[in-house]
Amino acid sequence: MKFNTFPDRDRVWQDMEGGNDGTWDAVIIGGGITGAGILREAVRNGYKTLLVEQRDFAWGSSSRSSKMVHGGIRYLASGNISLTRHALQERENLVRQAPNLVERLGYYFPLYRKRFPPGFAAGLLFWLYDLLAGTRDHHRVDNDQLSKVFRELDTSQLNGAFYYTDAVTDDARLTLRVLQESVRHGGIVRNYTRANRLIKHQGKVSGVLLEDRETGAELEIRCNVVINATGAWADRLGNTALAGMKIRPQRGSHLILSAERFPVSHAIFILHPEDGRRVFIYPWEGRTVVGTTDILHDKNLDHAASMTRDELVYLLNAAGQLFPGRPPAESDVISSWSGVRPIITSGKSRDPSSASREHQVWVEPGLVSCSGGKLTTFHTMALDVISRAKPFLPARPEPSDNEIFRRPEFSGADVLPGEVERGNRLLGRYGDDAVELINDAPQKERTSIPGTSTCLAQVRWAMQREAVVHLDDLMLRRTRLGLLLANGGEETLRDIGTMVRELRGWTDEHWESEKDRYRDIIRTYYTVPGSAGN
């Protein structure tokens, strides 16, 4: 029984060339979490919908975020109760609907002496934070209790901390899971398919000219509405002036360290010694992450973002406060990543950290565009976009529920008897497909790759079912091996190469070309600046 697999890319193109038995209701441009969420709502409402992505699914911000599903305590502190409330509601929905993919995590908010907020104000802030979320998770700890959680933390300038909870996820797998749910309900998706231009008729957008980036073939697609969900790139298709706004690309960079050498069991804010900004240090996928920076990104958006040397030094200095006895050095960094967030501004503020994380939707005849927002609120954004698109779409009955994910039929014990925790993890990432994923793989591929929770069975599944076109799709987004293992997971490539040549018929020449491409991407975008070969 097959559940949420992606359609064959070549078959999708052939069907589109054949006319696909009429006009599409909607074509969504953009395969990140925003586009995925909009597709889920479109098919849930019964619309015949196509989603295209010019690179790979989750290639941009949606695989390079801070991985946090959170309400945003600083947004609440600045008085934005509405944004925080919506984000906390969505956090709780995702924790409930996507267990083992969106996971609750304990956070510590240190109270610095002679720094805002004082303890009583912070207590009120966290009380309101929990009230808006419908939880009761926060409590205050003293320095002795804090030192038991973070053994090397210098508490001499602290008045204890507040403990509270938010959540973390694998952002790329969350995006893929939403796409999988959409496909299961009739949505069509295709990566490496670029929207070259909009087609207009009598002043209204009526379709889009698509290009297969692998072959160069072009195809005109007709539809009732085009939805522009391209994030930081949204002003290339939509007229942002109509919304009285500008999109400011903003870069956030992160470091991954070994959890054995730099262990943390919870997330913590650290006040940076240079500028007083709060930097997170938190556990993720068996590693320790340090991030994020917050910098105006004025480079070419057609190239992936990468960390600068100044950002590297900045983050290492922040981490040194948590591990003063053995501060992390460049040689301790396993990998890095940088993502670009689309920040909505009026064009007046020059402080990137003060810009709003709320989304904006604007409408032109036959075109609905969306930008801004954040990972946590992708569902709210999708509901807003579909509501604004409905005047262009045929009438449909309102859906009977508002669920993003269907309830699993299996348990972790059904997936991996004897390894329930790993089985639950696979259910979180693949839904009920996890059972078939394991059953379809040889026994030797079911064991975790050393240093990760990923197994070769997941590699096999991705190559067969998840529209992998290039090796970096597999290593950086379908799995996270390229981020979690030294040298981009170079030691795993031999076994993976044998498998993909068998499954996909890649020639030795093709495989060597893919390895060269992948190694170049790792050197350029995922290692620390100034390292060997970078």
Coordinates of C-alpha atoms in Angstrom, one line a residue:
M1 CA 0.0 0.0 0.0
K2 CA 1.5 3.4 -1.0
F3 CA 0.6 6.6 0.7
N4 CA 2.4 9.9 0.3
T5 CA 4.9 9.5 -2.6
F6 CA 5.7 12.2 -5.0
P7 CA 4.6 11.8 -8.7
D8 CA 7.2 11.0 -11.3
R9 CA 8.6 14.3 -12.7
D10 CA 8.6 13.1 -16.3
R11 CA 5.1 11.8 -16.1
V12 CA 3.9 15.1 -14.6
W13 CA 5.5 17.1 -17.5
Q14 CA 3.9 14.7 -20.0
D15 CA 0.5 15.1 -18.5
M16 CA 0.9 18.9 -18.5
E17 CA 1.9 18.8 -22.2
G18 CA -1.1 16.7 -23.0
G19 CA -3.3 19.4 -21.6
N20 CA -4.1 17.8 -18.3
D21 CA -7.8 17.7 -19.3
G22 CA -8.4 21.4 -18.9
T23 CA -7.3 24.5 -17.0
W24 CA -5.9 24.3 -13.5
D25 CA -7.8 26.0 -10.8
A26 CA -4.5 27.3 -9.3
V27 CA -0.8 27.2 -10.0
I28 CA 1.4 27.9 -7.0
I29 CA 5.0 29.1 -7.6
G30 CA 7.3 28.3 -4.7
G31 CA 8.1 25.0 -3.1
G32 CA 9.0 26.1 0.4
I33 CA 6.9 25.8 3.5
T34 CA 4.6 28.7 2.5
G35 CA 3.9 27.2 -0.9
A36 CA 3.5 23.7 0.6
G37 CA 1.0 25.1 3.2
I38 CA -1.0 26.9 0.4
L39 CA -1.1 23.7 -1.7
R40 CA -2.4 21.7 1.3
E41 CA -5.2 24.2 1.8
A42 CA -6.0 24.4 -1.9
V43 CA -6.5 20.7 -2.3
R44 CA -8.3 20.5 1.0
N45 CA -10.8 22.9 -0.5
G46 CA -11.1 20.8 -3.6
Y47 CA -9.1 22.9 -6.1
K48 CA -7.1 21.3 -8.9
T49 CA -3.7 22.7 -8.1
L50 CA -0.2 22.5 -9.4
L51 CA 2.9 23.6 -7.4
V52 CA 6.2 24.3 -9.1
E53 CA 9.6 25.1 -7.6
Q54 CA 12.5 26.4 -9.6
R55 CA 15.1 24.5 -7.6
D56 CA 14.4 21.7 -5.1
F57 CA 11.6 21.6 -2.6
A58 CA 12.6 23.5 0.6
W59 CA 15.8 24.7 -1.2
G60 CA 15.7 28.2 0.3
S61 CA 14.6 29.4 3.7
S62 CA 12.6 26.3 4.4
S63 CA 15.7 24.1 4.9
R64 CA 17.8 26.9 6.4
S65 CA 15.7 28.3 9.2
S66 CA 16.6 28.1 12.9
K67 CA 14.3 25.0 13.0
M68 CA 12.2 26.6 15.8
V69 CA 8.5 26.4 15.9
H70 CA 7.8 29.1 18.5
G71 CA 5.5 32.0 19.5
G72 CA 8.3 34.5 19.6
I73 CA 8.9 35.7 23.2
R74 CA 10.5 38.9 21.9
Y75 CA 7.5 39.7 19.7
L76 CA 5.4 39.6 22.9
A77 CA 7.9 41.7 24.7
S78 CA 7.6 44.4 22.0
G79 CA 3.8 44.4 22.4
N80 CA 2.8 42.3 19.3
I81 CA 0.2 40.1 21.1
S82 CA -1.7 39.2 18.0
L83 CA 1.3 37.7 16.2
T84 CA 2.4 35.9 19.3
R85 CA -1.1 34.5 20.0
H86 CA -1.4 33.2 16.4
A87 CA 2.1 31.7 16.4
L88 CA 1.5 29.9 19.8
Q89 CA -1.8 28.5 18.5
E90 CA -0.1 27.2 15.4
R91 CA 2.8 25.8 17.6
E92 CA 0.3 23.8 19.7
N93 CA -1.5 22.6 16.6
L94 CA 1.7 21.3 15.0
V95 CA 2.9 19.7 18.2
R96 CA -0.4 17.9 18.4
Q97 CA -0.7 17.0 14.7
A98 CA 2.9 16.2 13.9
P99 CA 4.3 14.4 16.9
N100 CA 8.0 13.3 16.6
L101 CA 8.4 15.9 13.8
V102 CA 7.5 19.0 15.7
E103 CA 8.8 18.4 19.2
R104 CA 8.5 20.4 22.4
L105 CA 11.8 21.6 23.8
G106 CA 12.7 23.2 27.1
Y107 CA 14.2 26.7 26.9
Y108 CA 16.0 28.8 29.5
F109 CA 15.8 32.6 29.5
P110 CA 18.7 33.9 31.8
L111 CA 18.0 37.0 33.8
Y112 CA 21.1 39.2 33.6
R113 CA 21.7 41.7 36.4
K114 CA 21.2 45.3 35.4
R115 CA 19.6 44.2 32.1
F116 CA 16.0 44.3 31.0
P117 CA 13.7 42.6 31.8
P118 CA 13.9 42.4 35.6
G119 CA 12.6 39.2 37.1
F120 CA 9.1 40.4 38.0
A121 CA 8.5 41.7 34.4
A122 CA 9.9 38.5 32.9
G123 CA 7.6 36.5 35.1
L124 CA 4.6 38.4 33.8
L125 CA 5.8 38.0 30.2
F126 CA 6.1 34.2 30.5
W127 CA 2.7 34.0 32.4
L128 CA 1.1 35.8 29.4
Y129 CA 3.1 33.6 26.9
D130 CA 1.7 30.4 28.5
L131 CA -1.8 31.9 28.8
L132 CA -1.9 32.6 25.1
A133 CA -0.6 29.1 24.3
G134 CA -3.0 27.4 26.7
T135 CA -0.2 25.8 28.6
R136 CA 1.5 26.1 32.0
D137 CA 5.1 25.3 31.4
H138 CA 7.1 28.2 32.8
H139 CA 8.8 28.5 36.1
R140 CA 11.8 30.3 37.6
V141 CA 15.0 28.6 38.6
D142 CA 17.9 30.0 40.6
N143 CA 21.6 30.0 39.6
D144 CA 22.3 26.7 41.3
Q145 CA 19.5 25.0 39.4
L146 CA 20.6 26.6 36.2
S147 CA 24.2 25.4 36.8
K148 CA 23.0 21.8 37.0
V149 CA 21.5 22.1 33.5
F150 CA 24.4 24.1 31.9
R151 CA 27.4 23.0 34.0
E152 CA 30.0 25.4 32.5
L153 CA 27.8 28.5 32.4
D154 CA 29.1 31.5 34.3
T155 CA 26.3 32.6 36.5
S156 CA 28.1 35.4 38.3
Q157 CA 26.1 38.1 36.4
L158 CA 22.8 36.2 36.5
N159 CA 19.8 36.3 38.8
G160 CA 18.6 32.8 37.7
A161 CA 16.5 32.2 34.7
F162 CA 13.0 31.4 33.5
Y163 CA 12.2 27.9 32.1
Y164 CA 9.6 27.7 29.4
T165 CA 8.8 25.6 26.3
D166 CA 8.7 26.1 22.6
A167 CA 9.3 23.5 19.9
V168 CA 11.8 22.5 17.2
T169 CA 11.6 20.6 14.0
D170 CA 13.4 19.5 10.9
D171 CA 12.2 22.3 8.6
A172 CA 12.9 20.5 5.3
R173 CA 11.2 17.3 6.4
L174 CA 8.2 19.4 7.7
T175 CA 7.9 21.0 4.2
L176 CA 8.2 17.6 2.5
R177 CA 5.6 16.1 4.9
V178 CA 3.1 18.9 4.1
L179 CA 3.7 18.4 0.4
Q180 CA 3.2 14.6 0.8
E181 CA -0.1 15.2 2.5
S182 CA -1.1 17.5 -0.4
V183 CA -0.1 15.0 -3.0
R184 CA -2.2 12.3 -1.2
H185 CA -5.2 14.6 -1.6
G186 CA -4.7 15.2 -5.3
G187 CA -2.1 18.0 -5.5
I188 CA 0.6 17.9 -8.2
V189 CA 4.1 19.0 -7.5
R190 CA 7.2 19.4 -9.6
N191 CA 10.7 20.6 -8.6
Y192 CA 13.3 22.2 -10.9
T193 CA 10.5 23.9 -12.8
R194 CA 10.9 27.6 -13.2
A195 CA 8.1 30.2 -13.9
N196 CA 9.7 32.2 -16.6
R197 CA 6.9 34.7 -17.0
L198 CA 3.2 35.3 -16.3
I199 CA 0.7 35.0 -19.1
K200 CA -2.0 37.8 -19.2
H201 CA -5.2 38.2 -21.0
Q202 CA -7.1 41.5 -21.0
G203 CA -5.1 42.7 -18.1
K204 CA -5.6 39.6 -15.9
V205 CA -3.0 36.9 -15.2
S206 CA -4.4 33.8 -16.8
G207 CA -1.4 31.4 -16.7
V208 CA 2.3 31.0 -16.6
L209 CA 5.2 29.9 -18.9
L210 CA 7.1 27.1 -17.2
E211 CA 10.6 25.8 -18.0
D212 CA 12.0 22.5 -17.1
R213 CA 15.4 23.5 -15.7
E214 CA 16.9 20.1 -16.4
T215 CA 16.0 20.0 -20.1
G216 CA 15.2 23.6 -21.1
A217 CA 11.8 22.6 -22.4
E218 CA 9.0 25.2 -22.0
L219 CA 5.3 24.9 -21.5
E220 CA 2.4 27.3 -21.2
I221 CA 0.0 26.5 -18.4
R222 CA -3.5 28.1 -18.1
C223 CA -5.2 28.6 -14.7
N224 CA -7.8 30.7 -12.9
V225 CA -5.2 32.1 -10.4
V226 CA -1.5 32.1 -10.0
I227 CA -0.3 32.2 -6.4
N228 CA 3.1 33.7 -5.8
A229 CA 4.7 32.0 -2.8
T230 CA 8.3 32.7 -3.5
G231 CA 9.3 34.4 -0.2
A232 CA 12.3 36.7 -0.6
W233 CA 11.8 36.5 -4.4
A234 CA 8.1 37.5 -4.3
D235 CA 8.6 41.0 -5.8
R236 CA 9.9 39.5 -9.0
L237 CA 6.4 38.3 -9.9
G238 CA 4.2 40.5 -7.7
N239 CA 4.0 44.3 -7.4
T240 CA 5.0 44.9 -3.8
A241 CA 4.2 48.6 -4.2
L242 CA 0.5 47.7 -4.2
A243 CA 0.9 46.6 -0.6
G244 CA 2.9 49.7 0.3
M245 CA 5.8 47.6 1.4
K246 CA 9.3 46.4 0.6
I247 CA 10.8 42.9 1.0
R248 CA 14.1 43.0 2.8
P249 CA 16.1 39.8 2.6
Q250 CA 17.7 39.1 5.9
R251 CA 20.4 36.5 6.6
G252 CA 20.6 34.3 9.6
S253 CA 23.6 32.0 10.0
H254 CA 24.2 29.0 12.3
L255 CA 27.0 26.6 13.4
I256 CA 26.7 22.9 14.1
L257 CA 29.0 21.5 16.8
S258 CA 29.5 18.1 18.3
A259 CA 27.1 17.4 21.1
E260 CA 29.7 15.1 22.7
R261 CA 32.2 17.9 23.1
F262 CA 29.7 20.7 23.6
P263 CA 26.6 19.1 25.1
V264 CA 23.3 20.9 25.8
S265 CA 20.0 19.2 26.7
H266 CA 17.9 22.3 26.5
A267 CA 17.9 25.6 24.6
I268 CA 19.3 28.7 26.2
F269 CA 19.7 32.4 25.3
I270 CA 23.1 33.9 25.6
L271 CA 23.6 37.7 25.6
H272 CA 26.3 38.4 23.1
P273 CA 29.2 40.3 24.7
E274 CA 29.6 42.6 21.7
D275 CA 26.1 43.9 21.1
G276 CA 23.8 42.4 23.7
R277 CA 21.8 40.4 21.1
R278 CA 20.4 37.2 22.3
V279 CA 21.9 34.1 20.6
F280 CA 20.4 30.6 20.9
I281 CA 22.4 27.5 21.7
Y282 CA 20.2 24.4 21.5
P283 CA 20.2 20.7 20.7
W284 CA 19.1 19.5 17.2
E285 CA 19.3 16.1 15.5
G286 CA 21.9 14.9 18.0
R287 CA 24.1 18.0 17.6
T288 CA 24.5 21.4 19.2
V289 CA 23.5 24.5 17.2
V290 CA 24.6 28.1 17.7
G291 CA 22.6 30.8 16.0
T292 CA 21.4 33.1 14.6
T293 CA 22.9 36.2 13.2
D294 CA 20.5 38.9 11.8
I295 CA 22.0 40.7 8.9
L296 CA 20.7 42.5 5.8
H297 CA 21.5 40.2 2.9
D298 CA 22.4 42.4 -0.1
K299 CA 23.9 39.6 -2.2
N300 CA 22.4 37.9 -5.3
L301 CA 19.3 35.9 -4.2
D302 CA 19.8 33.5 -7.1
H303 CA 22.8 32.1 -5.2
A304 CA 22.5 30.3 -1.8
A305 CA 23.4 32.3 1.2
S306 CA 26.6 31.5 3.1
M307 CA 28.2 32.6 6.3
T308 CA 30.8 35.3 6.4
R309 CA 33.9 35.1 8.5
D310 CA 32.6 37.9 10.8
E311 CA 29.5 35.8 11.5
L312 CA 31.6 32.8 12.2
V313 CA 33.7 34.7 14.8
Y314 CA 30.5 36.3 16.2
L315 CA 28.8 32.9 16.8
L316 CA 31.9 31.3 18.2
N317 CA 32.3 34.1 20.7
A318 CA 28.7 33.6 21.8
A319 CA 29.2 29.9 22.3
G320 CA 32.4 30.6 24.3
Q321 CA 30.3 32.0 27.1
L322 CA 28.5 28.7 27.6
F323 CA 31.7 26.6 27.3
P324 CA 34.4 28.9 28.8
G325 CA 36.6 26.0 29.9
R326 CA 36.9 24.7 26.4
P327 CA 35.5 27.4 24.0
P328 CA 34.7 26.0 20.6
A329 CA 37.1 26.8 17.8
E330 CA 36.8 26.8 14.0
S331 CA 38.1 23.2 13.9
D332 CA 35.2 22.1 16.1
V333 CA 32.5 23.2 13.6
I334 CA 31.0 20.3 11.8
S335 CA 29.0 22.4 9.3
S336 CA 27.3 25.7 9.0
W337 CA 24.2 27.0 7.2
S338 CA 22.7 30.4 6.3
G339 CA 19.2 31.2 5.3
V340 CA 17.5 34.3 4.0
R341 CA 14.2 35.4 5.5
P342 CA 11.8 37.7 3.7
I343 CA 11.2 40.6 6.1
I344 CA 8.3 43.0 5.3
T345 CA 9.2 46.6 5.9
S346 CA 7.9 50.1 5.0
G347 CA 11.4 50.9 3.9
K348 CA 12.0 53.3 6.8
S349 CA 13.5 51.1 9.6
R350 CA 17.2 50.3 9.3
D351 CA 17.3 47.9 12.2
P352 CA 16.8 44.4 10.9
S353 CA 16.0 42.9 14.3
S354 CA 13.1 45.3 14.8
A355 CA 11.4 44.5 11.5
S356 CA 8.0 42.7 11.6
R357 CA 7.7 38.9 11.2
E358 CA 4.1 39.2 10.1
H359 CA 3.2 38.2 6.6
Q360 CA 1.5 40.3 3.9
V361 CA -0.8 39.2 1.1
W362 CA -1.6 41.4 -1.9
V363 CA -3.8 40.8 -4.9
E364 CA -3.6 41.8 -8.5
P365 CA -6.0 40.6 -11.2
G366 CA -5.4 36.8 -11.4
L367 CA -2.4 36.9 -9.1
V368 CA -2.2 36.5 -5.3
S369 CA 1.2 37.1 -3.7
C370 CA 2.4 36.3 -0.2
S371 CA 5.7 37.1 1.6
G372 CA 7.0 37.6 5.1
G373 CA 5.8 35.5 8.0
K374 CA 7.7 32.6 9.6
L375 CA 7.9 28.9 9.7
T376 CA 5.5 28.5 12.7
T377 CA 2.7 30.4 11.0
F378 CA 2.7 28.8 7.6
H379 CA -0.8 27.5 8.0
T380 CA -2.2 30.8 9.0
M381 CA -0.6 32.3 5.9
A382 CA -2.1 29.6 3.7
L383 CA -5.6 30.2 5.1
D384 CA -5.2 33.9 4.4
V385 CA -3.9 33.3 0.8
I386 CA -6.7 30.9 -0.1
S387 CA -9.3 33.3 1.3
R388 CA -7.9 36.1 -0.9
A389 CA -7.7 33.7 -4.0
K390 CA -11.3 32.5 -3.8
P391 CA -12.8 35.3 -5.9
F392 CA -10.8 33.9 -8.9
L393 CA -11.8 30.3 -8.1
P394 CA -14.9 28.2 -8.7
A395 CA -17.2 27.8 -5.7
R396 CA -16.5 24.8 -3.5
P397 CA -18.0 23.5 -0.3
E398 CA -16.1 24.4 2.8
P399 CA -13.9 21.5 4.1
S400 CA -15.2 19.7 7.1
D401 CA -11.9 20.0 9.1
N402 CA -8.8 22.1 9.4
E403 CA -6.2 19.4 9.9
I404 CA -2.9 19.6 8.0
F405 CA -1.9 16.0 8.7
R406 CA -4.0 12.8 8.9
R407 CA -3.8 10.7 12.0
P408 CA -1.4 7.8 11.7
E409 CA -2.7 4.3 11.6
F410 CA 0.5 2.8 12.9
S411 CA 2.8 3.1 16.0
G412 CA 6.5 3.2 16.3
A413 CA 6.5 -0.4 17.3
D414 CA 4.8 -1.2 14.0
V415 CA 7.6 0.5 12.1
L416 CA 10.6 -0.9 14.1
P417 CA 9.7 -3.5 16.7
G418 CA 12.2 -3.2 19.5
E419 CA 13.2 0.4 18.5
V420 CA 10.1 2.3 19.2
E421 CA 11.7 5.7 19.5
R422 CA 13.3 5.4 16.1
G423 CA 10.0 4.1 14.7
N424 CA 8.2 7.1 16.1
R425 CA 10.8 9.4 14.6
L426 CA 10.2 7.8 11.2
L427 CA 6.4 8.1 11.6
G428 CA 6.9 11.8 12.3
R429 CA 8.8 12.3 9.1
Y430 CA 7.0 10.0 6.7
G431 CA 3.6 9.4 8.2
D432 CA 2.3 5.8 7.7
D433 CA 4.7 5.5 4.8
A434 CA 7.3 4.7 7.4
V435 CA 6.1 1.1 7.6
E436 CA 6.6 0.5 3.9
L437 CA 9.9 2.5 3.9
I438 CA 11.4 0.0 6.4
N439 CA 9.7 -3.1 4.9
D440 CA 11.0 -2.3 1.4
A441 CA 14.6 -2.1 2.6
P442 CA 17.1 -4.9 3.2
Q443 CA 17.8 -5.6 6.8
K444 CA 21.3 -4.0 6.7
E445 CA 19.8 -0.7 5.6
R446 CA 17.6 -0.4 8.6
T447 CA 20.4 0.4 11.0
S448 CA 21.2 4.0 11.7
I449 CA 24.3 5.5 10.0
P450 CA 26.8 6.1 12.8
G451 CA 26.5 9.5 14.4
T452 CA 22.9 10.1 13.1
S453 CA 19.4 8.8 13.4
T454 CA 19.2 8.3 9.6
C455 CA 19.4 4.9 7.9
L456 CA 20.1 3.9 4.3
A457 CA 16.5 2.8 4.1
Q458 CA 15.6 6.5 4.1
V459 CA 18.0 7.1 1.3
R460 CA 16.5 4.2 -0.7
W461 CA 13.0 5.6 -0.2
A462 CA 14.0 9.2 -1.2
M463 CA 15.6 8.0 -4.4
Q464 CA 12.6 6.0 -5.3
R465 CA 9.7 8.1 -4.1
E466 CA 10.7 11.7 -3.3
A467 CA 11.6 13.3 -6.6
V468 CA 15.4 13.5 -6.0
V469 CA 17.1 15.0 -9.0
H470 CA 20.6 15.8 -7.6
L471 CA 22.8 14.4 -4.9
D472 CA 22.4 17.6 -2.8
D473 CA 18.6 17.1 -2.8
L474 CA 19.2 13.8 -1.0
M475 CA 22.0 14.8 1.3
L476 CA 20.8 18.2 2.4
R477 CA 17.0 18.1 2.3
R478 CA 15.6 14.5 2.0
T479 CA 18.1 13.6 4.7
R480 CA 20.4 15.9 6.8
L481 CA 23.5 13.8 6.4
G482 CA 25.3 16.6 4.7
L483 CA 24.8 18.9 7.7
L484 CA 25.3 16.4 10.5
L485 CA 28.4 14.5 9.3
A486 CA 31.9 15.9 8.9
N487 CA 32.9 16.9 5.3
G488 CA 29.3 16.7 4.2
G489 CA 29.0 13.0 4.9
E490 CA 31.8 12.1 2.5
E491 CA 32.3 8.7 4.2
T492 CA 28.7 7.7 3.3
L493 CA 29.0 8.5 -0.4
R494 CA 30.4 5.1 -1.3
D495 CA 27.4 3.1 0.0
I496 CA 25.0 5.7 -1.3
G497 CA 26.7 5.7 -4.7
T498 CA 26.2 2.0 -5.1
M499 CA 22.6 2.3 -4.2
V500 CA 21.6 5.2 -6.4
R501 CA 23.3 3.8 -9.5
E502 CA 21.4 0.6 -8.9
L503 CA 18.0 2.4 -8.3
R504 CA 18.3 5.2 -10.8
G505 CA 20.6 3.8 -13.4
W506 CA 23.1 6.6 -13.0
T507 CA 26.2 5.9 -15.0
D508 CA 29.7 6.2 -13.3
E509 CA 30.1 9.4 -15.2
H510 CA 26.8 10.8 -13.9
W511 CA 27.6 9.8 -10.4
E512 CA 31.1 11.4 -10.5
S513 CA 29.5 14.6 -11.8
E514 CA 26.9 14.6 -9.0
K515 CA 29.6 14.1 -6.4
D516 CA 31.6 17.0 -7.8
R517 CA 28.5 19.3 -7.8
Y518 CA 27.7 18.2 -4.2
R519 CA 31.2 18.7 -2.9
D520 CA 31.3 22.2 -4.4
I521 CA 28.0 23.1 -2.7
I522 CA 29.3 21.9 0.6
R523 CA 32.6 23.8 0.3
T524 CA 30.9 27.0 -0.8
Y525 CA 27.8 27.1 1.4
Y526 CA 28.0 24.7 4.3
T527 CA 31.6 24.8 5.7
V528 CA 33.1 27.6 7.7
P529 CA 34.6 30.5 5.7
G530 CA 38.3 30.3 5.4
S531 CA 38.4 26.5 5.8
A532 CA 40.5 24.3 3.4
G533 CA 39.1 24.5 -0.1
N534 CA 36.6 27.2 0.8

